[in-house]
Amino acid sequence: MGFFKEEIAIDLGTANTLIIHDNQVVINSPSVVAINIKSNKLVAIGAQAVQWEGRTHDEIKVVRPLQDGVIADFLASEQLIKTLVKQIPALQKRLFPPSLRIVICVPSGITPVERKAVIESAERVNGKEVFLIDEPIAAAIGLGIDISMPKGIFIVDIGGGTTEIAVISLFGIVCGNSFRVAGNTFTRDIIQYVADVYGTNIGEYTAERIKIQVGSVIEDLKDPPKPIKVFGKLIANGGPIEIEISHVDIAKAIENSVSRMEKAIVRVLAKTPPELTGDILENGIYLAGGGSLIRGLKERLMKTTKIKVNLSEDPLGSVVKGTGIALKKFDYYRPILEDH
């Protein structure tokens, strides 16, 4: 690659952006930026910008550049990538900005226009060689699965914006569904449920905290978490209120979305060629992505599909790890990496 070139792998996620350099995750940041509307300048990024959500004045806008796994705000996404790349410790020591070979994972179902937008964003931050890899394939590689074999691998990767469901064999996706119901959908469900049941408005930051601390897809948990107390605003009169939310509330709040996800998984299983079904029955379904951490999901999917479910040891890092491996073994994985 030469002295003035560097290689990085990016998991450009709806919820979080992770970057690998020299085989290590060097950046793990929420995909959120705060922009001054008057100057159009970035004023906060990542965790700091998340804390600003719902707390800014009119001159500052908090933006999530990616929605449902794709770029919704081109300028903000470019600023996000550019700032995070500059934060890579090893690159900060360089006298001159290096040209970059970048491998970025993307949802398998995005359109050619959306894929082009991702590539152009990366090119604007000195990406001289930019390649895309589909998320379910990256997840499988990150899980340590050999995707070159003629065997069926069933991946369910639940991210912030999309759930990637795919059957992989011989380096490719045999059948699948890039399903735009995922972690952020659960967050919106919680906001709506709290409004309907408790007559209270809460923000995304609070809903996300509820999801992490007491989130569950089933009501009958063996070891349920303690209910969480949160502050909100009464819809009726705008007054402040403290309410208590339990895992049972969350199971009810997200039931419709989880049910839709289950049906999508069953549909992909139904489309799987018979020759690959036996492999899936033998090896099970592989779960990855931050959304797979919600309580009770593994057990619920096993009950629904009658197939064993394997939860990744590092659900949040599987995709970026696989993207990093594809970058490291570039020549081996080159046939599945998409460029211009």
Tab-separated table of C-alpha atoms in Angstrom:
chain	number	residue	atom	x	y	z
A	1	MET	CA	0.000	0.000	0.000
A	2	GLY	CA	2.969	2.320	0.431
A	3	PHE	CA	4.143	4.610	3.204
A	4	PHE	CA	1.468	7.267	2.672
A	5	LYS	CA	-1.430	4.794	2.635
A	6	GLU	CA	-3.342	3.220	5.495
A	7	GLU	CA	-6.062	0.582	5.711
A	8	ILE	CA	-9.178	0.919	7.859
A	9	ALA	CA	-12.408	-1.046	8.244
A	10	ILE	CA	-15.626	0.764	9.167
A	11	ASP	CA	-18.907	-0.483	10.557
A	12	LEU	CA	-21.001	2.571	9.700
A	13	GLY	CA	-24.005	1.748	11.830
A	14	THR	CA	-27.251	3.570	12.481
A	15	ALA	CA	-26.578	3.507	16.236
A	16	ASN	CA	-22.777	3.238	16.481
A	17	THR	CA	-19.770	3.609	14.212
A	18	LEU	CA	-16.773	1.363	14.827
A	19	ILE	CA	-13.408	1.601	13.076
A	20	ILE	CA	-10.614	-0.982	12.916
A	21	HIS	CA	-6.999	-0.016	12.236
A	22	ASP	CA	-4.046	-2.385	12.527
A	23	ASN	CA	-6.398	-5.219	13.526
A	24	GLN	CA	-7.792	-3.351	16.540
A	25	VAL	CA	-11.030	-1.472	17.189
A	26	VAL	CA	-9.713	2.065	17.680
A	27	ILE	CA	-13.020	3.979	17.430
A	28	ASN	CA	-16.386	3.059	18.937
A	29	SER	CA	-18.704	6.056	18.840
A	30	PRO	CA	-22.457	6.710	18.666
A	31	SER	CA	-23.395	7.777	15.136
A	32	VAL	CA	-24.630	11.165	16.279
A	33	VAL	CA	-23.403	14.691	15.565
A	34	ALA	CA	-24.442	18.151	16.749
A	35	ILE	CA	-24.229	20.959	14.204
A	36	ASN	CA	-24.444	24.721	14.587
A	37	ILE	CA	-27.137	25.697	12.083
A	38	LYS	CA	-25.783	29.212	11.465
A	39	SER	CA	-22.150	28.249	10.808
A	40	ASN	CA	-22.889	24.698	9.616
A	41	LYS	CA	-19.960	23.567	11.772
A	42	LEU	CA	-19.689	20.428	13.856
A	43	VAL	CA	-19.852	21.269	17.570
A	44	ALA	CA	-20.169	17.817	19.144
A	45	ILE	CA	-19.903	14.189	18.127
A	46	GLY	CA	-20.598	10.757	19.548
A	47	ALA	CA	-21.391	10.365	23.239
A	48	GLN	CA	-21.343	14.126	23.837
A	49	ALA	CA	-23.834	14.737	21.009
A	50	VAL	CA	-26.103	11.999	22.412
A	51	GLN	CA	-26.208	13.798	25.761
A	52	TRP	CA	-27.253	16.975	23.933
A	53	GLU	CA	-30.340	15.356	22.356
A	54	GLY	CA	-33.453	17.198	23.483
A	55	ARG	CA	-31.373	19.721	25.415
A	56	THR	CA	-30.173	22.174	22.744
A	57	HIS	CA	-31.312	25.661	21.768
A	58	ASP	CA	-32.504	26.659	18.303
A	59	GLU	CA	-29.030	27.276	16.849
A	60	ILE	CA	-27.826	23.709	17.460
A	61	LYS	CA	-29.296	20.654	15.792
A	62	VAL	CA	-28.510	17.094	16.885
A	63	VAL	CA	-28.466	14.788	13.874
A	64	ARG	CA	-28.345	11.033	13.374
A	65	PRO	CA	-26.902	10.922	9.841
A	66	LEU	CA	-27.894	7.301	9.256
A	67	GLN	CA	-31.460	6.063	9.308
A	68	ASP	CA	-32.434	2.425	8.787
A	69	GLY	CA	-28.842	1.559	7.946
A	70	VAL	CA	-28.431	4.106	5.146
A	71	ILE	CA	-27.202	7.688	4.838
A	72	ALA	CA	-30.076	10.094	5.419
A	73	ASP	CA	-27.959	13.249	5.798
A	74	PHE	CA	-25.019	13.251	3.390
A	75	LEU	CA	-23.218	16.283	4.847
A	76	ALA	CA	-23.581	15.140	8.450
A	77	SER	CA	-22.412	11.608	7.620
A	78	GLU	CA	-19.366	12.996	5.850
A	79	GLN	CA	-18.524	15.112	8.895
A	80	LEU	CA	-19.033	12.103	11.163
A	81	ILE	CA	-16.699	9.861	9.151
A	82	LYS	CA	-14.100	12.597	8.677
A	83	THR	CA	-13.977	13.455	12.391
A	84	LEU	CA	-13.811	9.832	13.548
A	85	VAL	CA	-11.074	8.954	11.052
A	86	LYS	CA	-9.039	11.916	12.317
A	87	GLN	CA	-9.383	10.508	15.837
A	88	ILE	CA	-7.573	7.268	14.948
A	89	PRO	CA	-4.512	7.454	17.244
A	90	ALA	CA	-1.926	6.218	14.729
A	91	LEU	CA	-3.119	8.598	12.009
A	92	GLN	CA	-2.889	11.597	14.351
A	93	LYS	CA	0.869	11.084	14.435
A	94	ARG	CA	1.217	11.364	10.654
A	95	LEU	CA	2.593	14.641	9.286
A	96	PHE	CA	0.444	14.355	6.163
A	97	PRO	CA	-3.052	12.867	5.881
A	98	PRO	CA	-2.595	9.382	4.400
A	99	SER	CA	-4.645	8.073	1.515
A	100	LEU	CA	-6.900	5.286	2.693
A	101	ARG	CA	-8.027	1.868	1.603
A	102	ILE	CA	-11.417	1.552	3.313
A	103	VAL	CA	-13.731	-1.432	3.631
A	104	ILE	CA	-17.218	-0.458	4.869
A	105	CYS	CA	-20.017	-2.849	5.762
A	106	VAL	CA	-23.530	-1.952	4.594
A	107	PRO	CA	-27.006	-3.531	4.827
A	108	SER	CA	-27.465	-6.101	2.089
A	109	GLY	CA	-30.774	-4.589	0.950
A	110	ILE	CA	-29.744	-0.996	0.249
A	111	THR	CA	-30.158	0.390	-3.251
A	112	PRO	CA	-27.363	1.155	-5.741
A	113	VAL	CA	-27.938	4.880	-5.092
A	114	GLU	CA	-27.531	4.343	-1.346
A	115	ARG	CA	-24.380	2.286	-1.917
A	116	LYS	CA	-22.968	5.066	-4.070
A	117	ALA	CA	-23.671	7.602	-1.298
A	118	VAL	CA	-21.622	5.527	1.172
A	119	ILE	CA	-18.711	5.243	-1.265
A	120	GLU	CA	-18.752	8.979	-2.040
A	121	SER	CA	-18.773	9.846	1.677
A	122	ALA	CA	-15.681	7.701	2.182
A	123	GLU	CA	-13.938	9.156	-0.875
A	124	ARG	CA	-14.395	12.670	0.500
A	125	VAL	CA	-12.329	11.740	3.570
A	126	ASN	CA	-9.327	10.695	1.443
A	127	GLY	CA	-10.550	7.213	0.632
A	128	LYS	CA	-8.569	6.330	-2.489
A	129	GLU	CA	-9.819	2.729	-2.543
A	130	VAL	CA	-13.288	2.160	-1.101
A	131	PHE	CA	-14.984	-1.231	-0.920
A	132	LEU	CA	-18.314	-2.372	0.505
A	133	ILE	CA	-19.154	-5.665	2.179
A	134	ASP	CA	-22.673	-6.846	3.040
A	135	GLU	CA	-23.371	-6.893	6.785
A	136	PRO	CA	-24.542	-10.523	7.129
A	137	ILE	CA	-21.395	-11.728	5.351
A	138	ALA	CA	-19.224	-9.532	7.579
A	139	ALA	CA	-21.075	-10.871	10.641
A	140	ALA	CA	-20.453	-14.474	9.586
A	141	ILE	CA	-16.742	-13.802	9.044
A	142	GLY	CA	-16.575	-12.037	12.407
A	143	LEU	CA	-18.154	-15.062	14.077
A	144	GLY	CA	-15.284	-17.170	12.752
A	145	ILE	CA	-17.400	-19.065	10.235
A	146	ASP	CA	-15.859	-20.307	7.000
A	147	ILE	CA	-18.166	-18.828	4.364
A	148	SER	CA	-16.303	-20.478	1.472
A	149	MET	CA	-17.797	-23.924	2.104
A	150	PRO	CA	-20.890	-25.285	0.310
A	151	LYS	CA	-22.833	-25.289	3.561
A	152	GLY	CA	-25.787	-23.237	4.726
A	153	ILE	CA	-25.058	-20.581	7.355
A	154	PHE	CA	-28.078	-18.764	8.816
A	155	ILE	CA	-27.253	-15.296	10.139
A	156	VAL	CA	-29.566	-12.889	11.986
A	157	ASP	CA	-27.756	-9.592	12.590
A	158	ILE	CA	-29.907	-7.116	14.540
A	159	GLY	CA	-28.435	-3.637	14.328
A	160	GLY	CA	-29.828	-0.212	15.087
A	161	GLY	CA	-31.550	0.411	11.758
A	162	THR	CA	-31.881	-2.974	10.085
A	163	THR	CA	-32.118	-6.653	10.866
A	164	GLU	CA	-30.090	-8.625	8.359
A	165	ILE	CA	-31.402	-12.142	7.811
A	166	ALA	CA	-29.368	-14.255	5.401
A	167	VAL	CA	-28.484	-17.783	4.374
A	168	ILE	CA	-24.855	-17.806	3.217
A	169	SER	CA	-23.010	-20.459	1.206
A	170	LEU	CA	-19.949	-20.387	-1.080
A	171	PHE	CA	-19.075	-16.721	-0.347
A	172	GLY	CA	-22.555	-15.461	-1.215
A	173	ILE	CA	-26.061	-14.808	0.083
A	174	VAL	CA	-28.371	-17.558	-1.184
A	175	CYS	CA	-31.523	-15.942	0.180
A	176	GLY	CA	-32.299	-13.329	2.777
A	177	ASN	CA	-34.075	-10.185	3.854
A	178	SER	CA	-32.732	-6.793	4.897
A	179	PHE	CA	-35.539	-5.954	7.283
A	180	ARG	CA	-35.902	-2.363	8.527
A	181	VAL	CA	-37.149	-3.312	11.972
A	182	ALA	CA	-34.361	-3.341	14.547
A	183	GLY	CA	-33.038	-1.726	17.722
A	184	ASN	CA	-34.192	1.795	16.868
A	185	THR	CA	-37.656	0.457	16.107
A	186	PHE	CA	-37.790	-0.959	19.642
A	187	THR	CA	-36.809	2.465	20.987
A	188	ARG	CA	-39.638	4.153	19.076
A	189	ASP	CA	-42.048	1.448	20.265
A	190	ILE	CA	-41.110	2.219	23.879
A	191	ILE	CA	-41.719	5.952	23.377
A	192	GLN	CA	-45.155	5.242	21.893
A	193	TYR	CA	-46.062	2.722	24.610
A	194	VAL	CA	-45.144	5.101	27.431
A	195	ALA	CA	-47.258	7.801	25.774
A	196	ASP	CA	-50.255	5.485	25.312
A	197	VAL	CA	-50.159	3.655	28.645
A	198	TYR	CA	-48.703	6.244	31.023
A	199	GLY	CA	-49.778	9.434	29.234
A	200	THR	CA	-46.165	10.573	29.342
A	201	ASN	CA	-43.708	11.848	26.770
A	202	ILE	CA	-40.102	10.648	26.998
A	203	GLY	CA	-37.153	11.291	24.679
A	204	GLU	CA	-35.038	8.871	22.649
A	205	TYR	CA	-32.177	9.004	25.144
A	206	THR	CA	-34.490	7.907	27.982
A	207	ALA	CA	-36.163	5.232	25.854
A	208	GLU	CA	-32.772	3.834	24.878
A	209	ARG	CA	-31.753	3.665	28.541
A	210	ILE	CA	-34.988	1.845	29.375
A	211	LYS	CA	-34.392	-0.649	26.561
A	212	ILE	CA	-30.876	-1.446	27.753
A	213	GLN	CA	-31.680	-1.703	31.462
A	214	VAL	CA	-35.017	-3.554	31.436
A	215	GLY	CA	-35.589	-4.539	27.795
A	216	SER	CA	-37.087	-7.984	27.181
A	217	VAL	CA	-39.025	-9.771	24.431
A	218	ILE	CA	-40.792	-12.075	26.881
A	219	GLU	CA	-42.692	-11.330	30.091
A	220	ASP	CA	-41.769	-14.540	31.920
A	221	LEU	CA	-38.037	-14.070	32.542
A	222	LYS	CA	-36.189	-16.411	34.907
A	223	ASP	CA	-34.068	-13.576	36.282
A	224	PRO	CA	-35.939	-10.336	35.580
A	225	PRO	CA	-34.196	-6.965	36.003
A	226	LYS	CA	-35.441	-4.477	38.576
A	227	PRO	CA	-37.890	-1.869	37.214
A	228	ILE	CA	-36.373	1.472	36.251
A	229	LYS	CA	-37.619	4.909	37.294
A	230	VAL	CA	-37.481	7.636	34.651
A	231	PHE	CA	-38.662	11.220	34.290
A	232	GLY	CA	-40.989	12.395	31.579
A	233	LYS	CA	-43.567	15.047	30.755
A	234	LEU	CA	-47.295	14.537	31.136
A	235	ILE	CA	-49.093	14.781	27.807
A	236	ALA	CA	-52.191	16.263	29.443
A	237	ASN	CA	-50.639	19.364	30.983
A	238	GLY	CA	-46.909	19.293	30.264
A	239	GLY	CA	-45.989	18.811	33.903
A	240	PRO	CA	-42.996	16.708	34.975
A	241	ILE	CA	-43.596	13.176	36.252
A	242	GLU	CA	-41.598	10.173	37.448
A	243	ILE	CA	-42.791	6.758	36.285
A	244	GLU	CA	-41.605	3.186	36.837
A	245	ILE	CA	-41.101	0.881	33.854
A	246	SER	CA	-40.609	-2.888	34.071
A	247	HIS	CA	-39.430	-5.556	31.644
A	248	VAL	CA	-43.081	-6.592	31.274
A	249	ASP	CA	-43.874	-3.120	29.920
A	250	ILE	CA	-41.117	-3.439	27.338
A	251	ALA	CA	-42.185	-6.922	26.263
A	252	LYS	CA	-45.642	-5.512	25.591
A	253	ALA	CA	-44.293	-2.373	23.919
A	254	ILE	CA	-42.148	-4.192	21.343
A	255	GLU	CA	-44.304	-7.289	20.850
A	256	ASN	CA	-45.553	-6.263	17.408
A	257	SER	CA	-42.054	-5.488	16.092
A	258	VAL	CA	-40.561	-8.702	17.512
A	259	SER	CA	-43.407	-10.706	15.996
A	260	ARG	CA	-42.717	-9.134	12.587
A	261	MET	CA	-39.036	-10.014	12.968
A	262	GLU	CA	-39.917	-13.626	13.802
A	263	LYS	CA	-42.143	-13.884	10.725
A	264	ALA	CA	-39.343	-12.486	8.531
A	265	ILE	CA	-36.955	-15.135	9.879
A	266	VAL	CA	-39.486	-17.905	9.252
A	267	ARG	CA	-40.026	-16.653	5.675
A	268	VAL	CA	-36.288	-16.818	4.937
A	269	LEU	CA	-36.152	-20.335	6.398
A	270	ALA	CA	-39.036	-21.281	4.101
A	271	LYS	CA	-37.125	-19.957	1.059
A	272	THR	CA	-33.931	-21.836	1.948
A	273	PRO	CA	-33.036	-24.632	-0.511
A	274	PRO	CA	-33.546	-28.123	0.984
A	275	GLU	CA	-29.846	-28.959	0.579
A	276	LEU	CA	-28.920	-26.145	2.961
A	277	THR	CA	-31.720	-26.681	5.478
A	278	GLY	CA	-29.973	-29.703	6.982
A	279	ASP	CA	-26.855	-27.623	7.630
A	280	ILE	CA	-28.930	-25.021	9.459
A	281	LEU	CA	-30.679	-27.654	11.565
A	282	GLU	CA	-27.289	-29.102	12.479
A	283	ASN	CA	-25.438	-25.852	13.198
A	284	GLY	CA	-28.284	-23.587	14.264
A	285	ILE	CA	-29.081	-19.909	13.748
A	286	TYR	CA	-26.330	-17.384	14.519
A	287	LEU	CA	-27.370	-14.172	16.287
A	288	ALA	CA	-25.254	-11.014	16.137
A	289	GLY	CA	-25.684	-7.254	16.476
A	290	GLY	CA	-26.474	-5.083	19.482
A	291	GLY	CA	-30.208	-5.787	19.192
A	292	SER	CA	-29.583	-9.481	19.877
A	293	LEU	CA	-28.636	-8.603	23.470
A	294	ILE	CA	-32.231	-7.879	24.473
A	295	ARG	CA	-33.390	-10.344	27.112
A	296	GLY	CA	-35.248	-13.483	26.093
A	297	LEU	CA	-34.654	-13.209	22.341
A	298	LYS	CA	-32.533	-16.336	22.003
A	299	GLU	CA	-35.083	-18.423	23.900
A	300	ARG	CA	-38.015	-16.973	21.982
A	301	LEU	CA	-36.447	-17.651	18.571
A	302	MET	CA	-35.592	-21.222	19.567
A	303	LYS	CA	-39.229	-21.765	20.526
A	304	THR	CA	-40.505	-20.218	17.294
A	305	THR	CA	-38.151	-21.930	14.830
A	306	LYS	CA	-37.470	-25.197	16.710
A	307	ILE	CA	-33.807	-24.631	15.824
A	308	LYS	CA	-30.981	-24.002	18.269
A	309	VAL	CA	-29.773	-20.399	18.391
A	310	ASN	CA	-26.144	-19.377	18.883
A	311	LEU	CA	-25.569	-15.910	20.367
A	312	SER	CA	-22.289	-14.235	19.413
A	313	GLU	CA	-19.804	-13.796	22.260
A	314	ASP	CA	-19.331	-10.222	21.018
A	315	PRO	CA	-22.638	-9.216	19.382
A	316	LEU	CA	-21.691	-5.537	19.028
A	317	GLY	CA	-18.297	-6.291	17.509
A	318	SER	CA	-19.009	-9.201	15.166
A	319	VAL	CA	-19.697	-7.108	12.073
A	320	VAL	CA	-16.749	-4.738	12.397
A	321	LYS	CA	-14.477	-7.655	13.305
A	322	GLY	CA	-15.538	-9.458	10.130
A	323	THR	CA	-15.020	-6.286	8.097
A	324	GLY	CA	-11.529	-6.010	9.569
A	325	ILE	CA	-10.722	-9.618	8.665
A	326	ALA	CA	-11.926	-9.005	5.097
A	327	LEU	CA	-9.572	-6.022	4.950
A	328	LYS	CA	-6.641	-7.961	6.411
A	329	LYS	CA	-7.178	-10.883	4.006
A	330	PHE	CA	-8.040	-8.551	1.164
A	331	ASP	CA	-6.942	-10.782	-1.723
A	332	TYR	CA	-8.873	-13.769	-0.357
A	333	TYR	CA	-12.103	-11.824	0.128
A	334	ARG	CA	-11.712	-9.498	-2.870
A	335	PRO	CA	-14.425	-11.314	-4.940
A	336	ILE	CA	-17.109	-10.345	-2.381
A	337	LEU	CA	-15.997	-6.739	-1.924
A	338	GLU	CA	-17.896	-4.210	-4.026
A	339	ASP	CA	-16.244	-1.054	-5.373
A	340	HIS	CA	-17.283	1.456	-8.031
